[in-house]
Short mmCIF file of C-alpha atoms in Angstrom, two decimals:
data_model
loop_
_atom_site.label_atom_id
_atom_site.label_comp_id
_atom_site.label_asym_id
_atom_site.label_seq_id
_atom_site.Cartn_x
_atom_site.Cartn_y
_atom_site.Cartn_z
CA MET A 25 -25.24 60.16 -0.77
CA SER A 26 -26.57 59.40 -4.25
CA LYS A 27 -29.30 56.84 -4.63
CA ASN A 28 -27.24 55.09 -7.28
CA SER A 29 -24.05 54.85 -5.24
CA ALA A 30 -25.12 51.71 -3.37
CA ILE A 31 -27.96 49.21 -3.16
CA PHE A 32 -28.42 49.49 0.61
CA ASN A 33 -27.42 53.00 1.67
CA GLU A 34 -28.74 52.68 5.23
CA LYS A 35 -27.41 49.22 6.04
CA LYS A 36 -25.61 48.23 9.21
CA ILE A 37 -22.57 45.97 9.04
CA VAL A 38 -22.29 42.78 11.09
CA SER A 39 -18.56 42.16 10.91
CA GLY A 40 -16.49 39.28 12.20
CA ALA A 41 -19.12 37.00 10.65
CA PRO A 42 -17.57 34.28 8.47
CA GLU A 43 -20.09 32.13 6.65
CA GLY A 44 -21.46 29.71 9.21
CA MET A 45 -21.52 32.26 12.00
CA ASP A 46 -24.21 34.15 10.09
CA ALA A 47 -26.55 31.18 10.65
CA TYR A 48 -25.74 31.26 14.36
CA PHE A 49 -26.61 34.97 14.44
CA LEU A 50 -29.87 34.56 12.49
CA ILE A 51 -31.10 31.84 14.84
CA LYS A 52 -30.39 33.98 17.88
CA LYS A 53 -32.04 37.01 16.29
CA VAL A 54 -35.24 35.23 15.25
CA LYS A 55 -35.58 33.70 18.72
CA GLU A 56 -35.11 37.07 20.41
CA ASN A 57 -37.45 39.05 18.18
CA GLY A 58 -39.94 36.42 17.00
CA GLY A 59 -41.65 37.33 13.76
CA LEU A 60 -39.79 37.04 10.50
CA ILE A 61 -36.32 37.57 9.05
CA VAL A 62 -35.65 37.76 5.32
CA HIS A 63 -32.15 36.82 4.18
CA ILE A 64 -30.72 37.50 0.71
CA ALA A 65 -28.02 35.01 -0.29
CA ARG A 66 -25.58 35.67 -3.12
CA ASN A 67 -26.60 32.58 -5.07
CA ASP A 68 -28.30 29.19 -4.86
CA ALA A 69 -25.26 27.43 -3.40
CA ARG A 70 -25.02 29.93 -0.56
CA ALA A 71 -28.76 29.68 0.10
CA LEU A 72 -28.55 25.89 0.34
CA THR A 73 -25.55 25.98 2.68
CA LEU A 74 -27.21 28.56 4.93
CA ARG A 75 -30.43 26.54 5.14
CA LYS A 76 -28.53 23.37 6.06
CA THR A 77 -26.40 25.24 8.59
CA ILE A 78 -29.47 26.72 10.30
CA GLY A 79 -31.02 23.23 10.33
CA PHE A 80 -27.90 21.84 12.01
CA PHE A 81 -27.64 24.49 14.70
CA ASP A 82 -31.38 24.48 15.49
CA PRO A 83 -33.76 22.11 13.64
CA SER A 84 -36.75 23.81 15.34
CA ILE A 85 -36.28 27.02 13.34
CA LYS A 86 -38.66 27.23 10.40
CA VAL A 87 -36.90 28.03 7.13
CA ILE A 88 -38.84 28.89 3.95
CA ASP A 89 -37.14 29.11 0.55
CA PHE A 90 -37.89 31.58 -2.21
CA PRO A 91 -35.65 30.54 -5.11
CA ALA A 92 -35.14 32.21 -8.46
CA TRP A 93 -36.28 30.60 -11.68
CA ASP A 94 -33.81 28.10 -13.11
CA CYS A 95 -33.82 29.69 -16.58
CA ILE A 96 -32.05 32.74 -17.92
CA PRO A 97 -33.89 36.04 -18.49
CA TYR A 98 -35.89 36.13 -21.74
CA ASP A 99 -35.42 32.41 -22.21
CA LEU A 100 -37.56 30.34 -24.57
CA VAL A 101 -38.27 27.71 -21.91
CA SER A 102 -40.44 27.80 -18.79
CA PRO A 103 -39.07 27.62 -15.24
CA ASN A 104 -38.99 24.23 -13.54
CA ARG A 105 -42.44 23.33 -12.19
CA GLU A 106 -41.07 22.37 -8.75
CA ILE A 107 -39.33 25.75 -8.40
CA SER A 108 -42.50 27.56 -9.49
CA SER A 109 -44.44 25.58 -6.88
CA ILE A 110 -42.00 26.52 -4.11
CA ARG A 111 -42.22 30.20 -5.03
CA VAL A 112 -46.00 30.38 -5.08
CA SER A 113 -46.23 28.29 -1.89
CA THR A 114 -43.97 30.79 -0.11
CA LEU A 115 -45.98 33.75 -1.38
CA LEU A 116 -49.20 32.11 -0.20
CA ALA A 117 -47.74 31.41 3.26
CA LEU A 118 -46.76 35.07 3.56
CA THR A 119 -50.28 36.24 2.73
CA LYS A 120 -51.63 34.04 5.53
CA ASN A 121 -49.10 35.35 8.09
CA GLN A 122 -47.78 31.83 8.63
CA ALA A 123 -44.24 32.99 9.22
CA ASP A 124 -43.79 33.56 12.95
CA LYS A 125 -40.22 32.84 14.09
CA THR A 126 -39.32 32.05 10.51
CA ILE A 127 -36.33 32.76 8.29
CA ILE A 128 -37.08 33.33 4.63
CA ILE A 129 -34.04 32.55 2.47
CA THR A 130 -34.01 33.96 -1.02
CA THR A 131 -31.23 34.84 -3.45
CA VAL A 132 -30.14 37.92 -5.35
CA ASN A 133 -31.77 36.51 -8.48
CA GLY A 134 -34.86 35.43 -6.56
CA ILE A 135 -35.65 38.75 -4.91
CA SER A 136 -34.83 40.66 -8.10
CA GLN A 137 -37.80 39.09 -9.92
CA ARG A 138 -41.11 40.88 -9.71
CA VAL A 139 -44.07 38.85 -8.42
CA PRO A 140 -47.88 39.08 -8.59
CA SER A 141 -49.46 41.37 -6.01
CA LYS A 142 -50.00 40.11 -2.47
CA LYS A 143 -53.75 40.67 -2.78
CA LEU A 144 -53.96 38.63 -5.98
CA ILE A 145 -52.15 35.68 -4.42
CA ALA A 146 -54.28 35.92 -1.26
CA ASP A 147 -57.47 35.81 -3.35
CA SER A 148 -56.34 32.96 -5.60
CA PHE A 149 -56.68 29.86 -3.42
CA LEU A 150 -59.63 27.52 -2.91
CA TYR A 151 -60.79 26.67 0.61
CA ILE A 152 -62.45 23.25 0.91
CA ARG A 153 -64.04 21.82 4.04
CA ILE A 154 -65.86 18.57 4.82
CA GLY A 155 -69.56 19.14 4.26
CA HIS A 156 -69.09 21.84 1.64
CA SER A 157 -71.33 21.62 -1.39
CA LEU A 158 -69.38 22.00 -4.63
CA GLU A 159 -70.75 21.80 -8.15
CA ARG A 160 -68.19 19.38 -9.54
CA ASP A 161 -67.90 20.66 -13.10
CA SER A 162 -67.46 24.21 -11.80
CA PHE A 163 -64.87 22.98 -9.27
CA ILE A 164 -62.88 21.15 -11.98
CA LYS A 165 -62.93 24.32 -14.09
CA SER A 166 -61.58 26.26 -11.08
CA LEU A 167 -58.67 23.83 -10.80
CA ILE A 168 -57.85 24.25 -14.48
CA ASP A 169 -58.09 28.05 -14.07
CA LEU A 170 -55.49 27.81 -11.28
CA GLY A 171 -53.09 26.07 -13.66
CA TYR A 172 -53.61 22.42 -12.69
CA GLN A 173 -53.10 19.71 -15.31
CA ASN A 174 -55.55 16.81 -15.64
CA VAL A 175 -53.59 13.53 -15.58
CA GLN A 176 -54.32 9.83 -15.12
CA THR A 177 -52.43 9.49 -11.81
CA VAL A 178 -51.38 12.34 -9.54
CA THR A 179 -47.68 12.12 -8.67
CA GLU A 180 -46.36 15.68 -9.00
CA LYS A 181 -47.38 19.11 -7.77
CA GLY A 182 -49.75 20.95 -10.07
CA GLU A 183 -51.65 17.83 -11.13
CA PHE A 184 -55.19 16.60 -10.55
CA THR A 185 -57.35 13.67 -11.65
CA VAL A 186 -60.98 12.67 -11.40
CA ARG A 187 -61.95 9.05 -10.76
CA GLY A 188 -65.63 8.61 -10.16
CA GLY A 189 -66.46 10.28 -6.85
CA LEU A 190 -62.78 10.94 -6.06
CA VAL A 191 -60.76 14.02 -7.00
CA ASP A 192 -56.99 13.89 -6.34
CA ILE A 193 -55.11 17.23 -6.23
CA TYR A 194 -51.46 18.01 -5.57
CA SER A 195 -51.30 21.61 -4.35
CA PRO A 196 -47.85 23.30 -4.27
CA ASP A 197 -48.16 24.28 -0.61
CA ASN A 198 -48.91 20.74 0.61
CA ILE A 199 -46.29 18.10 1.35
CA ASN A 200 -48.56 15.36 -0.02
CA PRO A 201 -51.47 15.43 -2.47
CA VAL A 202 -55.04 15.47 -1.18
CA ARG A 203 -57.96 13.17 -2.06
CA LEU A 204 -61.48 14.58 -1.99
CA ASP A 205 -64.25 12.02 -1.65
CA PHE A 206 -67.57 13.37 -2.97
CA PHE A 207 -71.05 12.14 -2.14
CA GLY A 208 -72.98 13.75 -4.94
CA ASN A 209 -71.84 17.39 -4.87
CA GLN A 210 -70.95 17.31 -1.17
CA VAL A 211 -67.40 16.85 0.12
CA ASP A 212 -67.72 13.73 2.27
CA ARG A 213 -64.06 13.08 3.21
CA ILE A 214 -60.68 14.78 2.78
CA ARG A 215 -57.54 12.66 3.02
CA PHE A 216 -53.88 13.16 2.18
CA PHE A 217 -52.23 10.31 0.31
CA ASN A 218 -48.77 9.05 -0.63
CA PRO A 219 -48.06 9.96 -4.30
CA GLU A 220 -45.84 6.87 -4.73
CA THR A 221 -48.13 4.23 -3.23
CA GLN A 222 -51.40 6.16 -3.77
CA MET A 223 -52.44 4.99 -0.28
CA SER A 224 -54.50 7.36 1.87
CA GLN A 225 -52.93 8.62 5.10
CA GLY A 226 -55.71 9.86 7.36
CA LEU A 227 -58.57 12.33 7.48
CA VAL A 228 -58.43 16.13 7.71
CA ASN A 229 -61.30 18.59 8.06
CA GLU A 230 -60.19 21.23 5.57
CA VAL A 231 -57.59 21.99 2.92
CA LEU A 232 -56.35 24.94 0.86
CA ILE A 233 -55.69 24.56 -2.86
CA SER A 234 -53.28 27.20 -4.15
CA PRO A 235 -52.37 28.26 -7.71
CA VAL A 236 -49.77 26.12 -9.46
CA SER A 237 -47.47 29.05 -10.26
CA GLU A 238 -47.24 32.82 -10.31
CA PHE A 239 -48.67 32.98 -13.84
CA TYR A 240 -51.49 30.80 -15.06
CA LEU A 241 -54.09 31.03 -17.79
CA ASN A 242 -57.72 31.73 -17.00
CA GLU A 243 -60.33 33.92 -18.64
CA THR A 244 -59.50 37.01 -16.56
CA HIS A 245 -55.73 36.74 -17.02
CA ILE A 246 -56.00 36.05 -20.74
CA LYS A 247 -58.16 39.14 -21.23
CA GLN A 248 -55.66 41.26 -19.26
CA PHE A 249 -52.77 39.79 -21.26
CA ARG A 250 -54.40 40.71 -24.57
CA GLN A 251 -55.05 44.29 -23.42
CA ASN A 252 -51.55 44.79 -22.02
CA TYR A 253 -49.94 43.18 -25.07
CA ARG A 254 -51.65 45.61 -27.47
CA LYS A 255 -50.87 48.55 -25.18
CA THR A 256 -47.20 47.57 -24.73
CA PHE A 257 -46.30 46.61 -28.28
CA GLY A 258 -48.84 48.71 -30.19
CA VAL A 259 -49.87 45.83 -32.43
CA SER A 260 -52.67 43.28 -32.48
CA GLY A 261 -50.38 40.26 -32.02
CA LEU A 262 -52.10 38.23 -34.71
CA ASN A 263 -48.73 37.16 -36.15
CA ASP A 264 -47.22 36.32 -32.77
CA PRO A 265 -47.38 32.60 -31.76
CA LEU A 266 -47.27 33.64 -28.09
CA TYR A 267 -50.28 35.91 -28.43
CA GLU A 268 -52.21 33.29 -30.38
CA ALA A 269 -51.38 30.52 -27.88
CA VAL A 270 -52.31 32.55 -24.79
CA SER A 271 -55.48 33.83 -26.44
CA SER A 272 -56.61 30.26 -27.01
CA GLY A 273 -55.71 29.25 -23.42
CA ARG A 274 -52.61 27.23 -24.32
CA PRO A 275 -49.50 27.77 -22.13
CA GLN A 276 -46.74 28.22 -24.71
CA LEU A 277 -43.28 27.21 -23.55
CA GLY A 278 -41.65 30.21 -21.87
CA PHE A 279 -44.81 32.33 -21.63
CA GLU A 280 -43.87 33.20 -18.03
CA HIS A 281 -41.28 35.65 -19.37
CA TRP A 282 -44.22 37.86 -20.33
CA GLY A 283 -45.85 37.37 -16.93
CA ALA A 284 -46.27 41.08 -16.21
CA LEU A 285 -48.83 41.28 -19.03
CA PHE A 286 -51.23 39.00 -17.15
CA TYR A 287 -51.85 41.46 -14.31
CA LYS A 288 -52.66 45.11 -13.80
CA LYS A 289 -49.58 45.50 -11.62
CA MET A 290 -46.63 43.56 -10.27
CA GLU A 291 -44.97 43.85 -6.88
CA THR A 292 -41.73 42.71 -5.25
CA LEU A 293 -41.13 40.12 -2.57
CA LEU A 294 -40.52 42.97 -0.10
CA ASP A 295 -44.11 44.14 -0.60
CA TYR A 296 -45.22 40.96 1.18
CA PHE A 297 -43.51 42.04 4.43
CA PRO A 298 -44.11 44.89 6.87
CA LYS A 299 -41.50 47.66 6.95
CA THR A 300 -40.46 46.38 10.39
CA THR A 301 -39.25 43.06 8.97
CA LEU A 302 -35.50 42.60 9.40
CA LEU A 303 -33.59 42.18 6.15
CA THR A 304 -30.18 40.48 6.28
CA VAL A 305 -27.79 40.24 3.36
CA ASP A 306 -24.82 38.10 2.36
CA TYR A 307 -21.38 39.62 2.06
CA ARG A 308 -21.11 41.25 -1.39
CA ALA A 309 -24.72 40.45 -2.27
CA ASP A 310 -25.21 44.11 -3.15
CA GLU A 311 -22.50 43.79 -5.79
CA GLU A 312 -24.35 40.75 -7.16
CA MET A 313 -27.53 42.81 -7.41
CA LEU A 314 -25.81 45.34 -9.61
CA ARG A 315 -24.34 42.54 -11.70
CA ARG A 316 -27.74 40.89 -12.03
CA TRP A 317 -29.41 44.06 -13.32
CA LYS A 318 -26.65 44.46 -15.90
CA GLU A 319 -27.01 40.81 -16.90
CA VAL A 320 -30.79 41.17 -17.40
CA ASN A 321 -30.26 44.23 -19.60
CA ASP A 322 -27.60 42.40 -21.61
CA TYR A 323 -30.05 39.56 -22.32
CA PHE A 324 -32.74 42.09 -23.26
CA LYS A 325 -30.34 43.87 -25.59
CA SER A 326 -29.39 40.56 -27.19
CA ARG A 327 -33.04 39.69 -27.85
CA THR A 328 -33.70 43.18 -29.22
CA GLU A 329 -30.73 42.94 -31.56
CA ASP A 330 -31.96 39.55 -32.77
CA ARG A 331 -35.21 41.19 -33.79
CA SER A 332 -33.47 43.99 -35.69
CA ILE A 333 -31.09 41.64 -37.53
CA ASN A 334 -33.51 38.85 -38.39
CA ALA A 335 -36.74 40.15 -39.91
CA LYS A 336 -38.38 36.75 -39.63
CA TYR A 337 -37.51 36.58 -35.93
CA LYS A 338 -38.75 40.14 -35.40
CA SER A 339 -42.39 39.20 -35.77
CA LYS A 340 -42.12 36.28 -33.36
CA TYR A 341 -40.30 37.55 -30.28
CA LYS A 342 -41.11 40.81 -28.53
CA PRO A 343 -39.26 41.04 -25.19
CA LEU A 344 -40.72 43.09 -22.34
CA ASN A 345 -38.72 45.97 -20.91
CA PRO A 346 -36.45 44.67 -18.11
CA SER A 347 -38.08 46.90 -15.47
CA ALA A 348 -41.42 45.19 -16.10
CA LEU A 349 -40.02 41.85 -14.93
CA TYR A 350 -37.07 42.70 -12.68
CA VAL A 351 -36.19 45.24 -10.00
CA ALA A 352 -33.90 47.92 -11.43
CA SER A 353 -30.72 48.72 -9.51
CA ASP A 354 -31.88 52.26 -8.72
CA GLU A 355 -35.16 50.98 -7.18
CA TRP A 356 -33.52 49.25 -4.23
CA TYR A 357 -32.92 52.51 -2.38
CA ASP A 358 -36.64 53.27 -2.13
CA LEU A 359 -37.57 49.64 -1.50
CA THR A 360 -35.22 49.35 1.49
CA HIS A 361 -35.45 52.93 2.76
CA LYS A 362 -36.42 52.95 6.46
CA ARG A 363 -36.03 49.16 6.67
CA GLU A 364 -33.50 47.60 9.03
CA VAL A 365 -30.84 46.07 6.79
CA LEU A 366 -27.91 44.10 8.22
CA GLN A 367 -25.11 42.96 5.92
CA PHE A 368 -22.64 40.31 7.02
CA ASN A 369 -18.91 40.82 6.57
CA PRO A 370 -16.36 38.08 7.37
CA MET A 371 -13.67 40.60 8.35
CA LYS A 372 -13.49 42.29 11.74
CA LEU A 373 -14.20 46.00 11.36
CA PRO A 374 -14.26 48.85 13.90
CA THR A 375 -17.57 48.94 15.75
CA GLY A 376 -19.71 52.05 15.82
CA LEU A 377 -23.18 53.43 15.15
CA ASN A 378 -23.64 51.36 11.98
CA SER A 379 -21.37 48.44 12.74
CA VAL A 380 -21.36 45.58 15.25
CA THR A 381 -19.12 42.53 15.42
CA LEU A 382 -19.61 38.84 16.18
CA ASN A 383 -15.85 38.51 16.87
CA GLY A 384 -15.53 35.56 14.53
CA ILE A 385 -12.58 34.85 12.26
CA ALA A 386 -11.89 32.48 9.40
CA GLY A 387 -10.76 29.07 10.59
CA ARG A 388 -7.27 27.70 10.17
CA ASP A 389 -6.37 26.53 6.68
CA PHE A 390 -3.91 23.64 6.73
CA ALA A 391 -2.50 24.50 3.29
CA PRO A 392 1.12 24.82 4.56
CA GLU A 393 0.95 21.28 6.00
CA ARG A 394 -0.56 19.91 2.79
CA GLN A 395 2.27 21.41 0.76
CA SER A 396 5.01 20.31 3.13
CA GLN A 397 7.01 17.16 2.39
CA LYS A 398 7.24 16.34 6.11
CA GLU A 399 3.71 14.82 6.15
CA THR A 400 2.69 16.60 9.34
CA LEU A 401 -0.87 17.45 8.22
CA PHE A 402 -2.83 15.16 10.52
CA GLU A 403 -0.36 15.52 13.38
CA ASN A 404 -0.80 19.33 13.27
CA LEU A 405 -4.56 18.99 12.88
CA ILE A 406 -4.82 16.94 16.07
CA GLU A 407 -2.47 19.31 17.88
CA HIS A 408 -4.69 22.22 16.81
CA ILE A 409 -7.81 20.41 18.03
CA ARG A 410 -6.28 19.61 21.43
CA LYS A 411 -5.20 23.20 21.84
CA ILE A 412 -8.67 24.72 21.38
CA ILE A 413 -11.11 22.04 22.53
CA GLU A 414 -10.51 22.79 26.20
CA ASN A 415 -11.88 26.30 25.68
CA ARG A 416 -14.70 25.71 23.17
CA PRO A 417 -16.39 22.90 21.22
CA VAL A 418 -14.85 21.76 17.95
CA LEU A 419 -16.74 20.50 14.91
CA ILE A 420 -15.37 19.08 11.67
CA ALA A 421 -17.78 19.71 8.77
CA CYS A 422 -17.75 16.98 6.12
CA TYR A 423 -19.42 16.96 2.71
CA SER A 424 -20.86 13.44 2.88
CA LYS A 425 -21.25 10.34 5.02
CA SER A 426 -18.34 8.67 3.26
CA SER A 427 -15.99 11.60 3.80
CA ARG A 428 -17.05 11.74 7.46
CA GLU A 429 -16.11 8.05 7.84
CA ARG A 430 -12.81 8.76 6.14
CA LEU A 431 -11.96 11.62 8.52
CA ALA A 432 -13.03 9.55 11.54
CA THR A 433 -10.61 6.83 10.43
CA ILE A 434 -7.82 9.39 9.92
CA LEU A 435 -8.29 10.77 13.45
CA SER A 436 -8.32 7.27 14.99
CA ASP A 437 -5.33 6.08 12.98
CA ASN A 438 -3.38 9.08 14.25
CA GLY A 439 -4.18 8.40 17.89
CA TYR A 440 -7.20 10.66 18.43
CA GLU A 441 -10.24 8.63 19.49
CA LYS A 442 -12.39 11.31 21.09
CA HIS A 443 -14.74 12.00 18.19
CA ARG A 444 -18.44 11.37 17.60
CA HIS A 445 -20.86 11.54 14.67
CA LEU A 446 -23.43 14.26 15.38
CA ALA A 447 -26.75 14.89 13.64
CA ASP A 448 -27.27 18.39 15.06
CA TYR A 449 -25.70 20.92 17.39
CA GLY A 450 -27.87 19.90 20.36
CA GLU A 451 -26.12 16.52 20.55
CA LEU A 452 -22.80 18.24 21.24
CA ALA A 453 -23.87 18.93 24.83
CA ASN A 454 -23.52 15.21 25.59
CA PHE A 455 -19.99 15.07 24.12
CA ARG A 456 -18.50 18.41 25.17
CA HIS A 457 -14.83 17.34 24.95
CA TYR A 458 -15.27 15.24 21.82
CA VAL A 459 -14.77 16.47 18.27
CA GLY A 460 -18.13 16.47 16.55
CA LEU A 461 -18.06 15.04 13.03
CA ILE A 462 -20.98 16.55 11.12
CA ILE A 463 -22.29 16.60 7.56
CA LEU A 464 -22.44 20.22 6.46
CA PRO A 465 -21.35 21.62 3.05
CA VAL A 466 -19.44 24.67 4.31
CA GLU A 467 -16.52 25.86 2.20
CA ARG A 468 -14.41 27.26 5.05
CA GLY A 469 -14.46 26.86 8.78
CA PHE A 470 -14.59 29.61 11.38
CA ASP A 471 -13.46 30.23 14.93
CA SER A 472 -15.07 32.21 17.72
CA LYS A 473 -15.13 32.41 21.51
CA THR A 474 -17.95 29.85 21.68
CA LEU A 475 -17.33 27.45 18.80
CA ALA A 476 -14.71 26.32 16.28
CA VAL A 477 -15.66 24.71 12.97
CA ILE A 478 -13.05 23.08 10.71
CA SER A 479 -14.18 22.26 7.19
CA GLU A 480 -13.16 19.24 5.17
CA ARG A 481 -11.69 21.65 2.61
CA ASP A 482 -9.57 23.34 5.33
CA ILE A 483 -7.96 19.98 6.04
CA LEU A 484 -7.74 18.19 2.70
CA GLY A 485 -7.71 21.08 0.29
CA ASP A 486 -9.67 21.92 -2.81
CA ARG A 487 -8.25 19.25 -5.10
CA VAL A 488 -9.04 16.26 -2.89
CA VAL A 489 -12.50 17.54 -1.98
CA ARG A 490 -13.46 18.17 -5.60
CA SER A 491 -12.21 14.72 -6.54
CA ASN A 492 -14.38 13.14 -3.84
CA LEU A 493 -17.42 15.15 -4.94
CA LYS A 494 -16.96 13.99 -8.56
CA LYS A 495 -16.85 10.39 -7.41
CA ARG A 496 -20.12 10.90 -5.51
CA LYS A 497 -21.77 12.27 -8.65
#
């Protein structure tokens, strides 16, 4: 089989796995095997739904996100600071092996971006402990070198401030910012604090301060950037605003799109995991990977054509080759070769050496009842519930609290009182023969031998659901 014929040539298919059942499978798998599972979702919406579904079925499972940047390839703006913080926090956690019984959820766009090497990230954080002696000016310079911004009051990740003997820092991998209390050059106390109230919340003995993002300006990185720039483009860069800004230590808007120039080499997210790490993939995510690579090249071509058409623009924008920033479609074969790759498929397929089934099917869609003039929608819904609830639990997934109240009223008004609001799947054990009304943004429901989920969209249809979502916005 040709390397270019598919993204994952050695994958196994998990069929009979409608979206929703995949979360059920991942939870079971991570509990059985321990360690780590990496899941590639098609897009951000799918990643969010999967994370919330895992949280509903088992809140004890640790889920770590690795999102893509929120800007298009070769954009003239920088990625959102919060997203950059999440990405670098995840990379740092992986270098510290803090991912036992954990599911990493990324997206096609997220895993397609190259990242700094694992060693570089591992060597880039500051370890601070009570009693440590730190030369304060040198410490402040270290914070700036890691990309932190000096502000008056720390409220967001990537910020720090100095107030007398206090240094407040908001590291991306911490839930709350930290306050260091110095006595001279010695760290006397370390406390987390609430960024809204600025009130301290208790003492800790030690803290890690991580880089603000994957790419940040310090003396070493600037020197590497200048060398790689001249080598890549064959010019000095004296007429390039980007080169001039970086050389002077100023982070020009969008400089991250030249991130590969700051390091000797870049890696992929998969380089942060052992070969034994299980990789699971959304249905048709491989098709999205091919589409993404084409999209990146289209943006590159557009930028290149801009340079050739507009002479003035030519001297200002020099895009990097796509393979310097993104994983090419023909690289995935080698990256996933000898890895265990499972791809979900909602349809039931024949089982065999490279295929297993979860025996799930798409849930019932009440479209015929919605289109009928006999107004039997809710009558047939309740009849359907009564038919299956004796054999397995039934959940109705709603998009919001208000829509859950609405569906609860509809069930009661039509003579069905056995329903309960549930926060998570564990509560269902106390109400086995009740319909569980849950808040979960699943598009379609599913049915299996152990559980049936009916979505709000299955019942009310696309038009009503979209109307309700617009009202919420």
